[in-house]
Amino acid sequence: MASSEPGQRELEALLQETRRFPPDPTFARTANARDPAIYEWARRDPEGYWAEQARRLAWFRPFEQVLRWEEPHAQWFLGGQLNAAYNCVDRHAEGERRNKAAIIWEGEPGDQRILTYGQLQREVARCANGLKRLGVRAGDRVTIYMGMIPQLPIAMLACARIGAVHSVVFGGFSAEALRDRINDARSEVVLTADGGWRRGSVVPLKAQVDLALEGAPSVKHVVVVRRVGEAAGARFSPGRDRDWEEWLAAESAVCDPEPMDSEAPLFILYTSGTTGKPKGIVHSTGGYLTGVETTCRLVFDLKERDVYWCAADIGWVTGHSYVVYGPLANGATVVMYEGAPDFPDRGRNWQIIERYGVNIFYTAPTAIRAHMRWGPEWPARYDLSSLRLLGSVGEPINPEAWMWYWEHIGGKRTPIVDTWWQTETGAIMIAPLPGLTETKPGSATRPLPGIEAEVVDQQGRPVPPGAGGFLVLTRPWPSMLRTIWGDDRRYRETYWSRFPGRYFTGDGARRDEDGYFWLLGRVDDVINVSGHRIGTMEVESALVDHPAVAEAAVIGRHDDLKGQAIAAFVTLKEGVAVEDGLKEALRRHVAGKIGAIARPDDVFFAAELPKTRSGKIMRRLLRDIAEGRALGDTTTLADPAVVEALKAQYQEEA
Ligand code: WT7
């Protein structure tokens, strides 16, 4: 692996980590996973293990074959038919959980809405009927662009109910990013809101949709939730746009769920890869639902009376799997929050936990580090004694943040589950089972039952304990992506060509003497900023789209808060002067093209970029410069003087 791999620096320290947290005996006694034989069972008979998990779902028609593996395509639970919305809503609403809270929604300004399973069933059915009336049929794609409001999961489940494939686009993405995703999916319907609330201001959504639709000819209908009202300044285009409430006013609250084949696509979710074009990750119905139902039950130890809160936005996979499908498939009570953790003050998360008696809380290391900075006095003001389990996801959690989380949020009582997975894996892959696994701060511990992982070298050979390498998954699993929407070739090439027969994750990892995995960050051209994936190529294309820019190279450099920050090295076109404000203009340009999450933290003007003799930019050396390290191997450079000059200049300016 490249010596400049992010995380490498802390690696030696990580592997020295000696703190151990064995499962608490009281917790272990009642844990959903309390028999250690589960690992052995799944290892010996993975298909039997997964079949038994899948049978916890309600099937309209039972499956006949567990797995068909025609590398690199897996099909799970063949012959089976089910409906995801039926599993997440109706089977609870029609049973004991009819009056149980399914979603406890907290709006940023403090408004609340609680939906019982019975109410959720009616709302989902009405929305499903509305979609049918717009002409949406099974297999059609529906794009959803909303903030964290109840209509978002309602819309997703309504699609699932009629077999339509939803494509949720995170509300922070720009009009242009939204347009690309609508066009790639060829959606005819877009469901959105006038705007959303964020730190007291209005985030316009409908206005972005209007811009996006200037170049998205497939769209015939737009439905708009009035979340904000006047302040959003949303305009309606007659014939195309309609108001959500008016749309559904006359719809019946009864709609039969469509029986779907296990392999029918449930949704597409776009994520960044190593090229400029985002990948539409396709997830199936039966396998995906089995993966998220199982992991929620075993990793989060979800119980009937739990109040569960995953703080992720539904626009990312974490929200799909662990705000919507996983917990609802378990019949849980889910907290959903619209706003920011520091508005109106830095105690907002802890206030919500106290108010609703949250038992299980799941967030990202970057959020934990922000709370660390704000100080333990904020959580100390609230009663957090309801918490019994904490989770972490999105990036490696540094042991310091792990310990802070454990002490100041968990009160030194609760287990922490560090969960490694990806948009592509659909569900958690590497994580402790809280009643069984001893944890080590900073390690996601071991693959879950039914999952097999390895760390391999460039040639694909397993590396010895302690050595670094590439993380691969060596068996198909039910919730794995089925393909990349419209580009099966890219699916094969990205995940299955580097190490034939094994799924390439794009992550570096080490495994210690106990077989524990320590994740080291991406080894490809993907940056992880605050747990969000950003492709360096996407940012580079946005930069070169600016009239002043000739060339751009973008890298992720270490950042104490965000995990990684975006650093852009830019050469300007002939005759362009470096003016005040140009850096800011470039940053704004990128935010406008992709979304605020992709805004570069540093923009650095270079006379030339370091390239190999064949003209390839050596980003590895740029990372060395940005992280203040000695330069790695420069022998393949066309002109080693370029990088030396750049380094000197960077040190002077930074
Ligand atoms: C990438 C996937 C899966 C939910 C959110 C991100 C990194 C994720 C961990 C973890 C170390 C992690 C990896 C992975 N990652 N969780 N617990 N420890 N790294 O989903 O946007 O698809 O990103 O996030 O680098 O490849 P995503």
PDB file of C-alpha atoms in Angstrom, residues 33-138:
ATOM      1  CA  ALA A  33     -27.098 -12.441  20.077  1.00  0.00           C
ATOM      2  CA  ARG A  34     -25.865 -14.235  23.192  1.00  0.00           C
ATOM      3  CA  ASP A  35     -24.758 -17.639  21.944  1.00  0.00           C
ATOM      4  CA  PRO A  36     -21.210 -17.510  20.571  1.00  0.00           C
ATOM      5  CA  ALA A  37     -21.992 -20.559  18.429  1.00  0.00           C
ATOM      6  CA  ILE A  38     -23.719 -18.194  15.988  1.00  0.00           C
ATOM      7  CA  TYR A  39     -20.342 -17.464  14.343  1.00  0.00           C
ATOM      8  CA  GLU A  40     -19.526 -21.132  13.903  1.00  0.00           C
ATOM      9  CA  TRP A  41     -23.010 -21.904  12.622  1.00  0.00           C
ATOM     10  CA  ALA A  42     -22.794 -19.169   9.985  1.00  0.00           C
ATOM     11  CA  ARG A  43     -19.274 -20.186   8.989  1.00  0.00           C
ATOM     12  CA  ARG A  44     -20.182 -23.829   8.517  1.00  0.00           C
ATOM     13  CA  ASP A  45     -23.525 -23.207   6.842  1.00  0.00           C
ATOM     14  CA  PRO A  46     -23.768 -19.634   5.574  1.00  0.00           C
ATOM     15  CA  GLU A  47     -26.760 -20.335   3.362  1.00  0.00           C
ATOM     16  CA  GLY A  48     -28.630 -22.036   6.174  1.00  0.00           C
ATOM     17  CA  TYR A  49     -27.796 -19.138   8.467  1.00  0.00           C
ATOM     18  CA  TRP A  50     -29.035 -16.531   5.988  1.00  0.00           C
ATOM     19  CA  ALA A  51     -32.125 -18.521   5.111  1.00  0.00           C
ATOM     20  CA  GLU A  52     -33.083 -18.573   8.754  1.00  0.00           C
ATOM     21  CA  GLN A  53     -32.592 -14.802   9.029  1.00  0.00           C
ATOM     22  CA  ALA A  54     -34.628 -14.238   5.861  1.00  0.00           C
ATOM     23  CA  ARG A  55     -37.495 -16.314   7.258  1.00  0.00           C
ATOM     24  CA  ARG A  56     -38.034 -13.676   9.917  1.00  0.00           C
ATOM     25  CA  LEU A  57     -39.463 -11.512   7.160  1.00  0.00           C
ATOM     26  CA  ALA A  58     -43.004 -11.960   5.912  1.00  0.00           C
ATOM     27  CA  TRP A  59     -42.965 -13.623   2.493  1.00  0.00           C
ATOM     28  CA  PHE A  60     -46.040 -13.750   0.282  1.00  0.00           C
ATOM     29  CA  ARG A  61     -44.416 -16.686  -1.424  1.00  0.00           C
ATOM     30  CA  PRO A  62     -41.595 -18.609   0.273  1.00  0.00           C
ATOM     31  CA  PHE A  63     -38.230 -18.800  -1.486  1.00  0.00           C
ATOM     32  CA  GLU A  64     -37.066 -22.058  -3.008  1.00  0.00           C
ATOM     33  CA  GLN A  65     -33.352 -21.484  -3.380  1.00  0.00           C
ATOM     34  CA  VAL A  66     -31.172 -19.500  -0.975  1.00  0.00           C
ATOM     35  CA  LEU A  67     -28.334 -18.389  -3.257  1.00  0.00           C
ATOM     36  CA  ARG A  68     -27.403 -18.505  -6.895  1.00  0.00           C
ATOM     37  CA  TRP A  69     -23.857 -17.262  -7.364  1.00  0.00           C
ATOM     38  CA  GLU A  70     -22.763 -16.618 -10.890  1.00  0.00           C
ATOM     39  CA  GLU A  71     -19.739 -14.542 -10.195  1.00  0.00           C
ATOM     40  CA  PRO A  72     -19.946 -11.597  -9.854  1.00  0.00           C
ATOM     41  CA  HIS A  73     -23.724 -11.694  -9.683  1.00  0.00           C
ATOM     42  CA  ALA A  74     -25.542 -13.063  -6.684  1.00  0.00           C
ATOM     43  CA  GLN A  75     -29.235 -13.755  -6.399  1.00  0.00           C
ATOM     44  CA  TRP A  76     -30.720 -14.486  -3.012  1.00  0.00           C
ATOM     45  CA  PHE A  77     -33.911 -16.165  -1.921  1.00  0.00           C
ATOM     46  CA  LEU A  78     -34.978 -17.158  -5.405  1.00  0.00           C
ATOM     47  CA  GLY A  79     -38.605 -17.853  -6.082  1.00  0.00           C
ATOM     48  CA  GLY A  80     -39.594 -15.839  -3.009  1.00  0.00           C
ATOM     49  CA  GLN A  81     -41.964 -12.893  -3.157  1.00  0.00           C
ATOM     50  CA  LEU A  82     -42.342 -10.170  -0.571  1.00  0.00           C
ATOM     51  CA  ASN A  83     -42.975  -6.469  -0.194  1.00  0.00           C
ATOM     52  CA  ALA A  84     -40.643  -4.185   1.755  1.00  0.00           C
ATOM     53  CA  ALA A  85     -43.374  -1.767   2.849  1.00  0.00           C
ATOM     54  CA  TYR A  86     -45.542  -4.643   4.011  1.00  0.00           C
ATOM     55  CA  ASN A  87     -42.609  -5.864   6.106  1.00  0.00           C
ATOM     56  CA  CYS A  88     -41.795  -2.449   7.517  1.00  0.00           C
ATOM     57  CA  VAL A  89     -45.328  -1.239   8.148  1.00  0.00           C
ATOM     58  CA  ASP A  90     -48.365  -3.464   7.586  1.00  0.00           C
ATOM     59  CA  ARG A  91     -47.287  -6.546   9.421  1.00  0.00           C
ATOM     60  CA  HIS A  92     -46.793  -4.386  12.514  1.00  0.00           C
ATOM     61  CA  ALA A  93     -49.895  -2.267  11.946  1.00  0.00           C
ATOM     62  CA  GLU A  94     -52.024  -5.349  11.530  1.00  0.00           C
ATOM     63  CA  GLY A  95     -50.679  -6.923  14.693  1.00  0.00           C
ATOM     64  CA  GLU A  96     -49.807  -5.940  18.228  1.00  0.00           C
ATOM     65  CA  ARG A  97     -47.922  -2.824  17.188  1.00  0.00           C
ATOM     66  CA  ARG A  98     -50.807  -0.953  15.597  1.00  0.00           C
ATOM     67  CA  ASN A  99     -50.680   1.848  18.184  1.00  0.00           C
ATOM     68  CA  LYS A 100     -46.957   1.760  18.796  1.00  0.00           C
ATOM     69  CA  ALA A 101     -44.976   4.809  17.694  1.00  0.00           C
ATOM     70  CA  ALA A 102     -43.158   3.967  14.472  1.00  0.00           C
ATOM     71  CA  ILE A 103     -41.647   7.413  13.875  1.00  0.00           C
ATOM     72  CA  ILE A 104     -41.130  10.137  16.439  1.00  0.00           C
ATOM     73  CA  TRP A 105     -40.278  13.158  14.375  1.00  0.00           C
ATOM     74  CA  GLU A 106     -38.712  16.287  15.806  1.00  0.00           C
ATOM     75  CA  GLY A 107     -38.568  19.319  13.528  1.00  0.00           C
ATOM     76  CA  GLU A 108     -35.703  21.719  13.905  1.00  0.00           C
ATOM     77  CA  PRO A 109     -37.822  24.588  15.226  1.00  0.00           C
ATOM     78  CA  GLY A 110     -39.245  22.196  17.804  1.00  0.00           C
ATOM     79  CA  ASP A 111     -42.435  21.005  16.113  1.00  0.00           C
ATOM     80  CA  GLN A 112     -43.223  17.333  16.577  1.00  0.00           C
ATOM     81  CA  ARG A 113     -45.147  14.604  14.876  1.00  0.00           C
ATOM     82  CA  ILE A 114     -45.602  11.060  16.054  1.00  0.00           C
ATOM     83  CA  LEU A 115     -46.750   8.424  13.596  1.00  0.00           C
ATOM     84  CA  THR A 116     -47.961   5.113  14.946  1.00  0.00           C
ATOM     85  CA  TYR A 117     -47.619   2.030  12.781  1.00  0.00           C
ATOM     86  CA  GLY A 118     -51.350   2.289  12.086  1.00  0.00           C
ATOM     87  CA  GLN A 119     -51.038   5.898  10.945  1.00  0.00           C
ATOM     88  CA  LEU A 120     -47.909   5.187   8.944  1.00  0.00           C
ATOM     89  CA  GLN A 121     -49.770   2.427   7.127  1.00  0.00           C
ATOM     90  CA  ARG A 122     -52.498   4.862   6.081  1.00  0.00           C
ATOM     91  CA  GLU A 123     -50.044   7.565   4.992  1.00  0.00           C
ATOM     92  CA  VAL A 124     -47.950   5.141   2.975  1.00  0.00           C
ATOM     93  CA  ALA A 125     -51.031   3.692   1.298  1.00  0.00           C
ATOM     94  CA  ARG A 126     -52.352   7.159   0.390  1.00  0.00           C
ATOM     95  CA  CYS A 127     -49.030   8.177  -1.075  1.00  0.00           C
ATOM     96  CA  ALA A 128     -48.815   4.876  -2.970  1.00  0.00           C
ATOM     97  CA  ASN A 129     -52.248   5.518  -4.459  1.00  0.00           C
ATOM     98  CA  GLY A 130     -51.144   9.030  -5.405  1.00  0.00           C
ATOM     99  CA  LEU A 131     -48.112   7.625  -7.211  1.00  0.00           C
ATOM    100  CA  LYS A 132     -50.272   5.158  -9.092  1.00  0.00           C
ATOM    101  CA  ARG A 133     -52.544   7.996 -10.158  1.00  0.00           C
ATOM    102  CA  LEU A 134     -49.496   9.749 -11.630  1.00  0.00           C
ATOM    103  CA  GLY A 135     -48.913   6.642 -13.693  1.00  0.00           C
ATOM    104  CA  VAL A 136     -46.046   5.159 -11.665  1.00  0.00           C
ATOM    105  CA  ARG A 137     -45.762   1.400 -12.114  1.00  0.00           C
ATOM    106  CA  ALA A 138     -43.578  -1.345 -10.670  1.00  0.00           C
TER     107      ALA A 138
END
